[in-house]
Amino acid sequence: MCTEQKSPYECLVLVCTNDRQRSRKSCADGGSPALREALKDAVAKRGWKSRVRVSQSGCLGLCEHGPNVLLQPENVWFSGVSSESLSQILNRIEKSLMESETGPLP
Ligand code: FES
């Protein structure tokens, strides 16, 4: 029997860092490990560390569209992520955090 409990995080950000060493397309081809680090740093700088967890994940299944980032529990998927699109992801995380405080925003 395992323990079931509410997540300690309001937002889980899964960054696929799967690396197939170019034998087949994978998210690491697009620099996803560095994107994960940049997201982690940005989350820490914003003071969200206790509310947002940025974790690496294995293959999320849409390899051709990577790098892929999945935001939970919002179930929002970002594909083709680059350093230029991190602000878009951070804005979405911020919106989610605001909604968890106030309810859905328009
Ligand atoms: S390698 Fe990232 S989704 Fe498959």
Short mmCIF file of C-alpha atoms and ligand atoms in Angstrom, two decimals:
data_model
loop_
_atom_site.label_atom_id
_atom_site.label_comp_id
_atom_site.label_asym_id
_atom_site.label_seq_id
_atom_site.Cartn_x
_atom_site.Cartn_y
_atom_site.Cartn_z
CA MET A 1 0.00 0.00 0.00
CA CYS A 2 1.36 3.43 -0.94
CA THR A 3 0.57 6.84 0.47
CA GLU A 4 -1.78 9.08 -1.54
CA GLN A 5 -1.64 12.79 -0.84
CA LYS A 6 -2.15 16.16 -2.44
CA SER A 7 0.82 17.34 -4.47
CA PRO A 8 3.04 19.77 -2.56
CA TYR A 9 3.36 21.78 -5.81
CA GLU A 10 0.76 23.88 -7.55
CA CYS A 11 2.48 23.40 -10.85
CA LEU A 12 4.64 20.63 -12.25
CA VAL A 13 6.70 21.45 -15.34
CA LEU A 14 8.02 18.41 -17.16
CA VAL A 15 10.82 19.09 -19.64
CA CYS A 16 11.65 16.16 -21.89
CA THR A 17 15.41 15.73 -21.87
CA ASN A 18 15.45 12.41 -23.68
CA ASP A 19 18.60 12.09 -25.77
CA ARG A 20 18.83 9.48 -28.50
CA GLN A 21 22.28 10.69 -29.57
CA ARG A 22 20.83 11.70 -32.95
CA SER A 23 19.96 8.11 -33.89
CA ARG A 24 16.40 9.44 -34.04
CA LYS A 25 14.98 12.88 -33.26
CA SER A 26 14.70 13.59 -29.55
CA CYS A 27 14.14 16.66 -27.44
CA ALA A 28 17.77 16.93 -26.38
CA ASP A 29 18.60 17.72 -30.03
CA GLY A 30 16.96 21.08 -29.42
CA GLY A 31 18.91 21.77 -26.23
CA SER A 32 16.23 20.75 -23.76
CA PRO A 33 18.65 20.13 -20.84
CA ALA A 34 19.73 23.79 -21.05
CA LEU A 35 16.10 24.88 -21.41
CA ARG A 36 15.26 22.97 -18.23
CA GLU A 37 18.09 24.69 -16.36
CA ALA A 38 16.95 28.09 -17.61
CA LEU A 39 13.38 27.37 -16.50
CA LYS A 40 14.59 26.22 -13.09
CA ASP A 41 16.64 29.37 -12.67
CA ALA A 42 13.76 31.59 -13.75
CA VAL A 43 11.37 29.86 -11.35
CA ALA A 44 13.85 30.32 -8.49
CA LYS A 45 14.42 33.99 -9.38
CA ARG A 46 10.68 34.61 -9.27
CA GLY A 47 10.44 33.03 -5.82
CA TRP A 48 8.20 30.19 -7.04
CA LYS A 49 10.40 27.28 -5.96
CA SER A 50 8.05 26.11 -3.22
CA ARG A 51 5.08 26.22 -5.61
CA VAL A 52 6.51 25.12 -8.95
CA ARG A 53 8.59 22.04 -9.65
CA VAL A 54 10.61 21.91 -12.87
CA SER A 55 11.69 18.35 -13.59
CA GLN A 56 13.27 16.52 -16.45
CA SER A 57 11.30 13.72 -17.99
CA GLY A 58 11.89 10.91 -20.39
CA CYS A 59 10.17 10.76 -23.74
CA LEU A 60 6.71 12.32 -23.70
CA GLY A 61 5.77 10.79 -27.04
CA LEU A 62 5.76 13.74 -29.46
CA CYS A 63 9.45 13.59 -30.31
CA GLU A 64 9.10 15.08 -33.80
CA HIS A 65 7.71 18.29 -32.29
CA GLY A 66 10.29 18.73 -29.55
CA PRO A 67 11.65 20.08 -27.43
CA ASN A 68 8.47 19.42 -25.49
CA VAL A 69 7.37 20.85 -22.15
CA LEU A 70 4.26 19.74 -20.30
CA LEU A 71 2.60 21.83 -17.62
CA GLN A 72 0.47 20.01 -15.04
CA PRO A 73 -2.20 20.02 -13.70
CA GLU A 74 -3.13 22.52 -16.45
CA ASN A 75 -2.44 19.89 -19.09
CA VAL A 76 -0.83 22.50 -21.32
CA TRP A 77 1.69 21.28 -23.85
CA PHE A 78 4.44 23.40 -25.41
CA SER A 79 6.25 22.07 -28.48
CA GLY A 80 9.18 23.46 -30.40
CA VAL A 81 10.39 25.16 -27.25
CA SER A 82 13.47 27.37 -27.54
CA SER A 83 15.12 29.90 -25.27
CA GLU A 84 13.01 32.56 -26.99
CA SER A 85 9.79 30.84 -25.90
CA LEU A 86 10.64 30.46 -22.21
CA SER A 87 8.92 33.74 -21.35
CA GLN A 88 5.71 32.35 -22.87
CA ILE A 89 5.96 29.30 -20.59
CA LEU A 90 6.77 31.45 -17.57
CA ASN A 91 3.78 33.67 -18.29
CA ARG A 92 1.57 30.57 -18.42
CA ILE A 93 2.98 29.33 -15.12
CA GLU A 94 2.32 32.74 -13.58
CA LYS A 95 -1.26 32.65 -14.84
CA SER A 96 -1.70 29.20 -13.30
CA LEU A 97 -0.36 30.38 -9.95
CA MET A 98 -2.68 33.39 -10.02
CA GLU A 99 -5.63 31.16 -10.86
CA SER A 100 -4.82 28.84 -7.99
CA GLU A 101 -5.12 31.88 -5.71
CA THR A 102 -8.15 33.57 -7.24
CA GLY A 103 -9.92 31.04 -9.47
CA PRO A 104 -10.01 30.98 -13.30
CA LEU A 105 -8.97 34.19 -15.06
CA PRO A 106 -10.75 35.40 -18.21
S1 FES B 1 12.15 12.64 -27.10
FE1 FES B 1 11.01 14.26 -26.16
S2 FES B 1 8.98 13.69 -26.55
FE2 FES B 1 10.13 11.99 -27.27
#
